[in-house]
Short mmCIF file of C-alpha atoms and ligand atoms in Angstrom, two decimals:
data_model
loop_
_atom_site.label_atom_id
_atom_site.label_comp_id
_atom_site.label_asym_id
_atom_site.label_seq_id
_atom_site.Cartn_x
_atom_site.Cartn_y
_atom_site.Cartn_z
CA UNK A 273 -3.53 -39.46 -25.60
CA UNK A 274 -4.04 -40.20 -21.90
CA UNK A 275 -1.07 -38.08 -20.73
CA UNK A 276 -2.29 -34.97 -22.51
CA UNK A 277 -5.77 -35.58 -21.11
CA UNK A 278 -4.44 -35.92 -17.56
CA UNK A 279 -2.32 -32.82 -17.82
CA UNK A 280 -5.15 -30.76 -19.21
CA UNK A 281 -7.48 -32.04 -16.46
CA UNK A 282 -4.93 -31.08 -13.80
CA UNK A 283 -4.45 -27.62 -15.29
CA UNK A 284 -8.16 -26.99 -15.55
CA UNK A 285 -8.63 -28.12 -11.92
CA UNK A 286 -5.89 -25.75 -10.92
CA UNK A 287 -7.38 -22.81 -12.77
CA UNK A 288 -10.80 -23.40 -11.24
CA UNK A 289 -9.67 -23.93 -7.67
CA UNK A 290 -9.54 -21.04 -5.22
CA UNK A 291 -6.44 -21.50 -3.12
CA UNK A 292 -4.19 -24.38 -3.85
CA UNK A 293 -5.83 -27.54 -2.67
CA UNK A 294 -5.05 -29.47 -5.84
CA UNK A 295 -1.83 -31.01 -4.49
CA UNK A 296 0.25 -30.44 -7.62
CA UNK A 297 1.44 -27.05 -6.52
CA UNK A 298 5.11 -26.11 -6.46
CA UNK A 299 6.57 -23.14 -4.70
CA UNK A 300 9.07 -21.01 -6.59
CA UNK A 301 12.38 -21.18 -4.71
CA UNK A 302 15.52 -19.42 -5.81
CA UNK A 303 18.98 -20.81 -5.29
CA UNK A 304 21.01 -17.77 -4.43
CA UNK A 305 23.65 -17.09 -7.04
CA UNK A 306 22.23 -19.76 -9.35
CA UNK A 307 19.32 -19.59 -11.76
CA UNK A 308 15.80 -19.96 -10.32
CA UNK A 309 14.48 -23.46 -9.82
CA UNK A 310 11.32 -25.00 -8.47
CA UNK A 311 10.82 -27.38 -5.59
CA UNK A 312 7.73 -29.23 -4.36
CA UNK A 313 5.80 -27.20 -1.82
CA UNK A 314 5.78 -29.96 0.80
CA UNK A 315 9.57 -29.69 1.16
CA UNK A 316 10.04 -28.27 4.63
CA UNK A 317 12.55 -25.48 4.12
CA UNK A 318 12.61 -22.82 6.77
CA UNK A 319 8.84 -22.48 6.85
CA UNK A 320 7.52 -21.88 10.32
CA UNK A 321 3.93 -22.97 10.58
CA UNK A 322 2.20 -20.00 12.12
CA UNK A 323 -0.22 -20.85 14.84
CA UNK A 324 -3.12 -18.38 14.90
CA UNK A 325 -2.94 -18.24 18.68
CA UNK A 326 0.57 -16.74 18.51
CA UNK A 327 1.29 -13.17 17.62
CA UNK A 328 2.60 -12.82 14.09
CA UNK A 329 6.25 -11.87 13.60
CA UNK A 330 6.03 -8.88 11.30
CA UNK A 331 8.39 -7.27 8.79
CA UNK A 332 7.54 -3.93 7.13
CA UNK A 333 9.58 -3.06 4.03
CA UNK A 334 9.97 0.58 2.94
CA UNK A 335 8.91 1.49 6.44
CA UNK A 336 10.39 4.99 6.64
CA UNK A 337 8.02 6.52 4.11
CA UNK A 338 4.74 8.31 4.77
CA UNK A 339 2.89 5.22 6.03
CA UNK A 340 5.34 2.74 7.54
CA UNK A 341 6.13 4.33 10.89
CA UNK A 342 2.42 4.74 11.68
CA UNK A 343 1.77 1.14 10.66
CA UNK A 344 4.59 -0.09 12.93
CA UNK A 345 3.12 1.88 15.83
CA UNK A 346 -0.32 0.34 15.32
CA UNK A 347 1.01 -3.21 14.90
CA UNK A 348 3.33 -2.92 17.90
CA UNK A 349 0.38 -1.90 20.07
CA UNK A 350 -1.44 -5.01 18.93
CA UNK A 351 1.32 -7.62 18.68
CA UNK A 352 4.06 -6.30 20.98
CA UNK A 353 7.03 -4.10 20.19
CA UNK A 354 9.55 -6.87 19.62
CA UNK A 355 7.28 -8.66 17.12
CA UNK A 356 7.28 -5.84 14.57
CA UNK A 357 10.43 -5.00 12.60
CA UNK A 358 10.54 -1.83 10.57
CA UNK A 359 12.98 -1.80 7.64
CA UNK A 360 14.18 0.51 4.90
CA UNK A 361 17.33 1.50 3.01
CA UNK A 362 17.40 4.95 4.63
CA UNK A 363 18.75 5.97 8.02
CA UNK A 364 15.99 6.27 10.61
CA UNK A 365 15.51 9.31 12.83
CA UNK A 366 16.41 8.74 16.49
CA UNK A 367 12.73 8.73 17.47
CA UNK A 368 12.06 5.86 15.04
CA UNK A 369 15.25 3.96 15.81
CA UNK A 370 14.57 3.91 19.55
CA UNK A 371 10.86 3.15 19.24
CA UNK A 372 11.31 -0.54 18.29
CA UNK A 373 13.30 -2.96 16.10
CA UNK A 374 14.71 -1.43 12.91
CA UNK A 375 16.78 -3.23 10.30
CA UNK A 376 18.37 -2.39 6.93
CA UNK A 377 16.53 -4.21 4.14
CA UNK A 378 16.99 -3.55 0.43
CA UNK A 379 14.18 -5.34 -1.41
CA UNK A 380 16.39 -5.57 -4.48
CA UNK A 381 18.81 -7.75 -2.50
CA UNK A 382 17.07 -11.11 -2.47
CA UNK A 383 19.61 -12.78 -0.17
CA UNK A 384 19.50 -9.96 2.39
CA UNK A 385 15.72 -10.06 2.47
CA UNK A 386 15.61 -13.82 2.75
CA UNK A 387 18.08 -13.80 5.64
CA UNK A 388 15.98 -11.28 7.51
CA UNK A 389 12.84 -13.36 7.06
CA UNK A 390 14.59 -16.56 8.15
CA UNK A 391 16.63 -15.17 11.05
CA UNK A 392 13.68 -13.31 12.51
CA UNK A 393 11.14 -16.06 11.87
CA UNK A 394 8.87 -13.60 10.05
CA UNK A 395 5.27 -14.75 9.50
CA UNK A 396 3.60 -11.56 8.17
CA UNK A 397 5.15 -9.19 5.66
CA UNK A 398 3.82 -5.71 4.83
CA UNK A 399 5.50 -4.65 1.60
CA UNK A 400 5.52 -0.85 1.55
CA UNK A 401 8.64 -0.12 -0.54
CA UNK A 402 7.76 1.69 -3.75
CA UNK A 403 8.37 4.73 -5.91
CA UNK A 404 5.11 6.69 -6.08
CA UNK A 405 3.46 8.16 -9.17
CA UNK A 406 5.30 11.45 -9.70
CA UNK A 407 8.78 10.28 -8.68
CA UNK A 408 8.22 7.11 -10.70
CA UNK A 409 7.67 9.15 -13.88
CA UNK A 410 10.89 11.05 -13.10
CA UNK A 411 12.93 7.81 -12.87
CA UNK A 412 11.25 4.98 -14.76
CA UNK A 413 14.17 2.48 -14.59
CA UNK A 414 14.38 2.82 -10.81
CA UNK A 415 10.59 2.62 -10.42
CA UNK A 416 10.57 -0.51 -12.57
CA UNK A 417 13.33 -2.08 -10.48
CA UNK A 418 11.88 -1.24 -7.06
CA UNK A 419 8.20 -1.71 -7.88
CA UNK A 420 8.47 -4.78 -10.12
CA UNK A 421 11.78 -6.60 -9.48
CA UNK A 422 11.50 -5.83 -5.77
CA UNK A 423 7.98 -7.22 -5.72
CA UNK A 424 9.17 -10.43 -7.39
CA UNK A 425 11.74 -10.91 -4.62
CA UNK A 426 9.10 -10.35 -1.97
CA UNK A 427 6.59 -12.71 -3.62
CA UNK A 428 9.10 -15.55 -3.93
CA UNK A 429 10.30 -15.19 -0.34
CA UNK A 430 6.74 -14.96 0.94
CA UNK A 431 5.69 -18.07 -0.99
CA UNK A 432 8.77 -20.04 0.05
CA UNK A 433 8.43 -19.16 3.73
CA UNK A 434 4.68 -19.42 3.96
CA UNK A 435 4.14 -15.77 4.90
CA UNK A 436 0.92 -13.82 4.97
CA UNK A 437 1.73 -10.97 2.56
CA UNK A 438 0.17 -7.52 2.35
CA UNK A 439 0.95 -5.38 -0.71
CA UNK A 440 -0.82 -2.04 -1.06
CA UNK A 441 -2.16 -1.02 -4.44
CA UNK A 442 -3.60 2.39 -5.28
CA UNK A 443 -6.20 4.43 -7.13
CA UNK A 444 -3.26 4.81 -9.55
CA UNK A 445 -3.80 1.23 -10.71
CA UNK A 446 -6.63 2.59 -12.89
CA UNK A 447 -6.34 4.72 -16.01
CA UNK A 448 -8.26 6.91 -18.45
CA UNK A 449 -10.26 4.00 -19.87
CA UNK A 450 -11.45 2.83 -16.43
CA UNK A 451 -14.86 4.00 -15.23
CA UNK A 452 -13.95 6.96 -13.00
CA UNK A 453 -17.08 7.81 -11.06
CA UNK A 454 -17.32 5.46 -9.33
CA UNK A 455 -14.52 2.97 -10.04
CA UNK A 456 -15.48 -0.62 -9.12
CA UNK A 457 -13.08 -3.36 -8.01
CA UNK A 458 -13.26 -5.19 -11.30
CA UNK A 459 -13.03 -3.12 -14.45
CA UNK A 460 -10.59 -2.11 -17.19
CA UNK A 461 -7.16 -1.26 -15.74
CA UNK A 462 -4.89 0.44 -18.25
CA UNK A 463 -2.88 2.96 -16.18
CA UNK A 464 -0.50 5.32 -17.99
CA UNK A 465 2.18 5.62 -15.28
CA UNK A 466 4.97 3.17 -14.44
CA UNK A 467 3.65 3.32 -10.87
CA UNK A 468 0.17 2.23 -11.98
CA UNK A 469 1.50 -0.45 -14.32
CA UNK A 470 3.67 -1.86 -11.51
CA UNK A 471 0.72 -1.90 -9.11
CA UNK A 472 -1.58 -3.73 -11.56
CA UNK A 473 1.29 -6.18 -11.99
CA UNK A 474 1.52 -6.57 -8.20
CA UNK A 475 -2.23 -7.22 -7.92
CA UNK A 476 -2.14 -9.83 -10.67
CA UNK A 477 1.06 -11.54 -9.53
CA UNK A 478 -0.13 -11.68 -5.92
CA UNK A 479 -3.44 -13.19 -6.97
CA UNK A 480 -1.67 -15.60 -9.29
CA UNK A 481 0.63 -16.77 -6.48
CA UNK A 482 -2.43 -17.16 -4.27
CA UNK A 483 -4.27 -19.41 -6.71
CA UNK A 484 -1.16 -21.18 -8.00
CA UNK A 485 0.88 -21.68 -4.81
CA UNK A 486 -1.58 -20.94 -2.00
CA UNK A 487 0.21 -17.71 -0.99
CA UNK A 488 -1.89 -15.80 1.54
CA UNK A 489 -1.78 -12.56 -0.46
CA UNK A 490 -3.92 -9.60 0.62
CA UNK A 491 -4.09 -6.26 -1.13
CA UNK A 492 -5.97 -2.98 -0.66
CA UNK A 493 -6.12 -0.19 -3.18
CA UNK A 494 -5.45 2.90 -1.11
CA UNK A 495 -6.74 6.36 -2.05
CA UNK A 496 -4.40 9.36 -1.53
CA UNK A 497 -3.38 9.21 2.13
CA UNK A 498 -3.26 12.29 4.36
CA UNK A 499 -1.11 12.32 7.48
CA UNK A 500 0.17 14.99 9.87
CA UNK A 501 3.37 13.51 11.26
CA UNK A 502 4.89 12.05 8.08
CA UNK A 503 5.67 13.55 4.69
CA UNK A 504 4.42 12.10 1.39
CA UNK A 505 6.99 10.48 -0.89
CA UNK A 506 6.39 12.15 -4.27
CA UNK A 507 2.87 11.38 -5.45
CA UNK A 508 0.05 13.15 -7.25
CA UNK A 509 -2.07 13.49 -4.11
CA UNK A 510 0.73 15.14 -2.06
CA UNK A 511 -0.91 18.58 -2.33
CA UNK A 512 -3.57 17.46 0.13
CA UNK A 513 -0.91 17.03 2.82
CA UNK A 514 1.22 20.04 1.89
CA UNK A 515 -1.68 22.47 2.22
CA UNK A 516 -1.86 21.91 5.99
CA UNK A 517 1.85 22.53 6.55
CA UNK A 518 1.90 25.64 4.34
CA UNK A 519 -1.30 27.01 5.85
CA UNK A 520 0.23 26.82 9.31
CA UNK A 521 3.76 27.95 8.40
CA UNK A 522 3.15 30.75 5.90
CA UNK A 523 -0.59 31.24 5.42
CA UNK A 524 0.00 30.74 1.67
CA UNK A 525 -0.41 27.66 -0.48
CA UNK A 526 0.40 27.03 -4.14
CA UNK A 527 -1.55 24.06 -5.48
CA UNK A 528 -0.06 21.97 -8.30
CA UNK A 529 -3.41 20.52 -9.42
CA UNK A 530 -6.40 22.34 -10.94
CA UNK A 531 -9.07 23.49 -8.46
CA UNK A 532 -11.63 20.97 -9.77
CA UNK A 533 -9.46 17.79 -9.81
CA UNK A 534 -11.49 15.31 -7.81
CA UNK A 535 -9.63 12.38 -6.23
CA UNK A 536 -10.41 9.79 -3.54
CA UNK A 537 -8.56 10.51 -0.28
CA UNK A 538 -8.29 9.00 3.21
CA UNK A 539 -6.94 9.91 6.63
CA UNK A 540 -3.97 7.74 7.64
CA UNK A 541 -5.69 6.23 10.70
CA UNK A 542 -8.44 4.82 8.48
CA UNK A 543 -5.87 3.47 6.02
CA UNK A 544 -3.87 1.69 8.71
CA UNK A 545 -7.01 0.39 10.42
CA UNK A 546 -8.18 -1.14 7.11
CA UNK A 547 -4.76 -2.69 6.57
CA UNK A 548 -4.77 -4.43 9.93
CA UNK A 549 -8.41 -5.48 9.52
CA UNK A 550 -7.91 -7.11 6.14
CA UNK A 551 -4.82 -8.93 7.43
CA UNK A 552 -6.78 -10.24 10.42
CA UNK A 553 -9.88 -11.18 8.43
CA UNK A 554 -10.55 -14.93 8.22
CA UNK A 555 -9.60 -16.24 4.78
CA UNK A 556 -13.19 -17.49 4.24
CA UNK A 557 -14.48 -13.91 4.51
CA UNK A 558 -12.37 -12.75 1.57
CA UNK A 559 -14.22 -13.29 -1.68
CA UNK A 560 -11.40 -11.43 -3.43
CA UNK A 561 -7.74 -10.77 -2.72
CA UNK A 562 -7.61 -7.13 -3.91
CA UNK A 563 -10.14 -4.59 -2.61
CA UNK A 564 -10.84 -0.90 -3.16
CA UNK A 565 -11.22 1.05 0.08
CA UNK A 566 -12.76 4.48 0.21
CA UNK A 567 -13.49 7.24 2.71
CA UNK A 568 -14.00 10.60 0.98
CA UNK A 569 -13.40 12.31 -2.31
CA UNK A 570 -12.71 16.02 -2.83
CA UNK A 571 -11.22 18.65 -5.13
CA UNK A 572 -8.49 21.15 -4.14
CA UNK A 573 -11.18 23.85 -4.12
CA UNK A 574 -13.32 21.89 -1.64
CA UNK A 575 -10.30 21.17 0.57
CA UNK A 576 -9.32 24.84 0.55
CA UNK A 577 -12.85 25.83 1.65
CA UNK A 578 -12.68 23.40 4.55
CA UNK A 579 -9.18 24.53 5.55
CA UNK A 580 -10.28 28.17 5.43
CA UNK A 581 -12.89 27.42 8.10
CA UNK A 582 -9.85 27.01 10.40
CA UNK A 583 -7.50 29.52 8.77
CA UNK A 584 -9.68 32.09 6.97
CA UNK A 585 -6.69 34.20 5.90
CA UNK A 586 -5.14 31.33 3.88
CA UNK A 587 -4.20 32.56 0.39
CA UNK A 588 -4.26 29.98 -2.40
CA UNK A 589 -2.84 30.16 -5.91
CA UNK A 590 -2.78 27.49 -8.61
CA UNK A 591 0.38 26.62 -10.54
CA UNK A 592 -0.49 23.41 -12.35
CA UNK A 593 2.18 20.73 -12.77
CA UNK A 594 1.38 19.21 -16.17
CA UNK A 595 2.66 15.74 -15.28
CA UNK A 596 0.73 15.48 -12.02
CA UNK A 597 -2.38 16.98 -13.64
CA UNK A 598 -2.34 14.42 -16.47
CA UNK A 599 -2.03 11.67 -13.87
CA UNK A 600 -4.87 13.05 -11.74
CA UNK A 601 -7.09 13.37 -14.83
CA UNK A 602 -6.66 9.65 -15.51
CA UNK A 603 -7.40 8.45 -11.98
CA UNK A 604 -10.72 7.57 -10.30
CA UNK A 605 -12.81 10.43 -8.93
CA UNK A 606 -14.77 8.17 -6.58
CA UNK A 607 -13.98 4.68 -5.42
CA UNK A 608 -16.60 1.93 -5.07
CA UNK A 609 -15.63 -0.11 -2.00
CA UNK A 610 -18.85 -2.07 -1.45
CA UNK A 611 -17.05 -5.41 -1.57
CA UNK A 612 -14.71 -4.49 1.30
CA UNK A 613 -17.66 -3.22 3.35
CA UNK A 614 -19.62 -6.43 2.72
CA UNK A 615 -16.84 -9.02 3.06
CA UNK A 616 -14.85 -7.88 6.08
CA UNK A 617 -16.86 -5.00 7.51
CA UNK A 618 -14.72 -2.08 6.29
CA UNK A 619 -16.00 1.27 7.58
CA UNK A 620 -14.15 4.59 7.56
CA UNK A 621 -14.18 6.98 10.51
CA UNK A 622 -13.00 10.24 8.89
CA UNK A 623 -14.89 12.42 6.42
CA UNK A 624 -13.52 15.74 5.15
CA UNK A 625 -14.49 17.95 8.14
CA UNK A 626 -13.11 15.43 10.70
CA UNK A 627 -9.96 15.03 8.64
CA UNK A 628 -9.28 18.78 8.58
CA UNK A 629 -10.04 19.27 12.28
CA UNK A 630 -7.81 16.32 13.18
CA UNK A 631 -4.93 17.56 11.02
CA UNK A 632 -5.03 21.00 12.62
CA UNK A 633 -5.33 19.68 16.14
CA UNK A 634 -2.32 17.46 15.44
CA UNK A 635 -0.26 20.20 13.82
CA UNK A 636 -1.33 22.92 16.27
CA UNK A 637 -3.02 25.58 14.15
CA UNK A 638 -2.70 28.20 16.93
CA UNK A 639 0.97 28.63 16.19
CA UNK A 640 0.41 29.14 12.48
CA UNK A 641 1.47 32.50 11.03
CA UNK A 642 3.11 33.58 14.27
CA UNK A 643 5.67 30.81 13.79
CA UNK A 644 6.60 31.92 10.30
CA UNK A 645 7.14 35.57 11.28
N1 LIG B 463 0.89 7.43 0.54
C1 LIG B 463 -0.14 7.26 -0.26
O1 LIG B 463 -0.93 8.17 -0.52
C2 LIG B 463 -0.35 5.93 -0.89
C3 LIG B 463 0.55 4.90 -0.76
N2 LIG B 463 0.30 3.68 -1.36
C4 LIG B 463 1.29 2.62 -1.24
O2 LIG B 463 1.64 2.40 0.11
C5 LIG B 463 3.02 2.05 0.20
C6 LIG B 463 3.70 2.99 1.18
O3 LIG B 463 3.53 4.30 0.70
P1 LIG B 463 4.33 5.54 1.29
O4 LIG B 463 4.77 5.28 2.66
O5 LIG B 463 3.51 6.73 1.00
O6 LIG B 463 5.60 5.57 0.30
P2 LIG B 463 6.90 6.46 0.43
O7 LIG B 463 7.33 6.82 -0.96
O8 LIG B 463 6.70 7.55 1.40
O9 LIG B 463 7.94 5.42 1.05
C7 LIG B 463 8.45 4.33 0.31
C8 LIG B 463 9.70 3.83 1.00
O10 LIG B 463 10.27 2.81 0.18
C9 LIG B 463 11.65 2.87 0.40
N3 LIG B 463 12.41 2.20 -0.66
C10 LIG B 463 12.75 2.66 -1.88
N4 LIG B 463 13.56 1.77 -2.50
C11 LIG B 463 13.72 0.73 -1.66
C12 LIG B 463 14.46 -0.47 -1.72
N5 LIG B 463 15.20 -0.81 -2.79
N6 LIG B 463 14.39 -1.33 -0.68
C13 LIG B 463 13.66 -1.02 0.42
N7 LIG B 463 12.94 0.13 0.54
C14 LIG B 463 12.99 1.00 -0.49
C15 LIG B 463 11.96 4.35 0.47
O11 LIG B 463 13.22 4.58 1.12
C16 LIG B 463 10.76 4.90 1.22
O12 LIG B 463 11.04 5.06 2.59
C17 LIG B 463 3.58 2.13 -1.22
O13 LIG B 463 3.63 0.82 -1.76
C18 LIG B 463 2.56 2.96 -1.96
O14 LIG B 463 2.49 2.61 -3.32
C19 LIG B 463 -0.80 3.46 -2.12
C20 LIG B 463 -1.69 4.47 -2.32
C21 LIG B 463 -1.59 5.74 -1.66
C1 LIG B 464 -2.45 7.72 -4.57
C2 LIG B 464 -1.07 7.23 -4.53
O1 LIG B 464 -0.83 6.09 -4.83
C3 LIG B 464 0.05 8.15 -4.18
N1 LIG B 464 -0.29 9.03 -3.10
C4 LIG B 464 0.42 8.99 -5.39
O2 LIG B 464 -0.18 10.07 -5.52
O3 LIG B 464 1.23 8.53 -6.19
#
């Protein structure tokens, strides 16, 4: 049975290889309006070979959420304003619209997304569109569409056009059966939210496309991200942003998690720095394609204590949201990010005290209760 033998040898070579040097790889290409088909990867479609000496041409999907505008600002500083296109399905504020290229991109519209990539000669894609944990539970069909179908569109376009692709994952990709303190990169992942399930799917599909088709997929699992100039999009860790705004505006804060719910958190500058660093890391440095990154870990009670060093009169009450609490109870308490630190030199700059001081200096704590009265 020589044919069977040859096929099984080819498959086993493929499964063992890292990257796709085996030469039998095919890139998934969709014919728009017709059923998916597959074409040999050496067919030269629209792929632009990206010379490392050039600046990348960047597209950010879902860029008007908590993280995208800050990422665009960082990338534009590095690669030039015109090389970084922010996109979303929402209407941008004037300040965002006039700060650099913005384009409408619905990740559920494969043709629209493909046109944008082709017409703008995109070489790097940061895929930020998603429904986060709490809003995902409130609308599972939409979360499934955006987080899973949307990801499939992005993966196929990235593979077809030879893009370097960043997809963020999350502490939410773990669940109650994962080790929680600390949570290593490789362990049981059985999340109980559609958000978490979709992110595990993204990690696995991205890695599969990497090994199967040579897609340059890179993924970081972010902790809860805290930012001053952008609002969170409906997650379980949102309380850690809201407390700063409420402390300044009203001097009162109602927390929707229990005082002792410990979760990994990170200041936005560290998150965006890590994102750029992992995208710029030489491929040989990456022993994995999905990494935990960590900076600090705290409970609402600990955050309140730190905030009260700046606003001692802050009054805090607890009104637990059962859905968010159940999610928080299933997530990591501490994140083990030793692999990221070893492989590409990840190092955070902000611990809890620096985070709180920075947030207040950004938001202007002097104007706090006076403003509300
Ligand atoms: N903010 C955080 O604490 C964390 C975020 N992440 C991940 O980072 C990424 C960015 O997060 P955030 O900015 O906080 O999210 P966000 O919820 O604030 O923003 C997501 C954006 O996706 C857009 N979007 C929704 N449907 C879309 C569609 N069909 N086509 C195009 N865009 C669409 C929304 O309009 C929104 O602007 C997400 O993938 C998220 O899972 C991961 C861990 C923590
Ligand atoms: C940690 C996240 O992924 C996000 N902030 C959420 O709480 O859903």
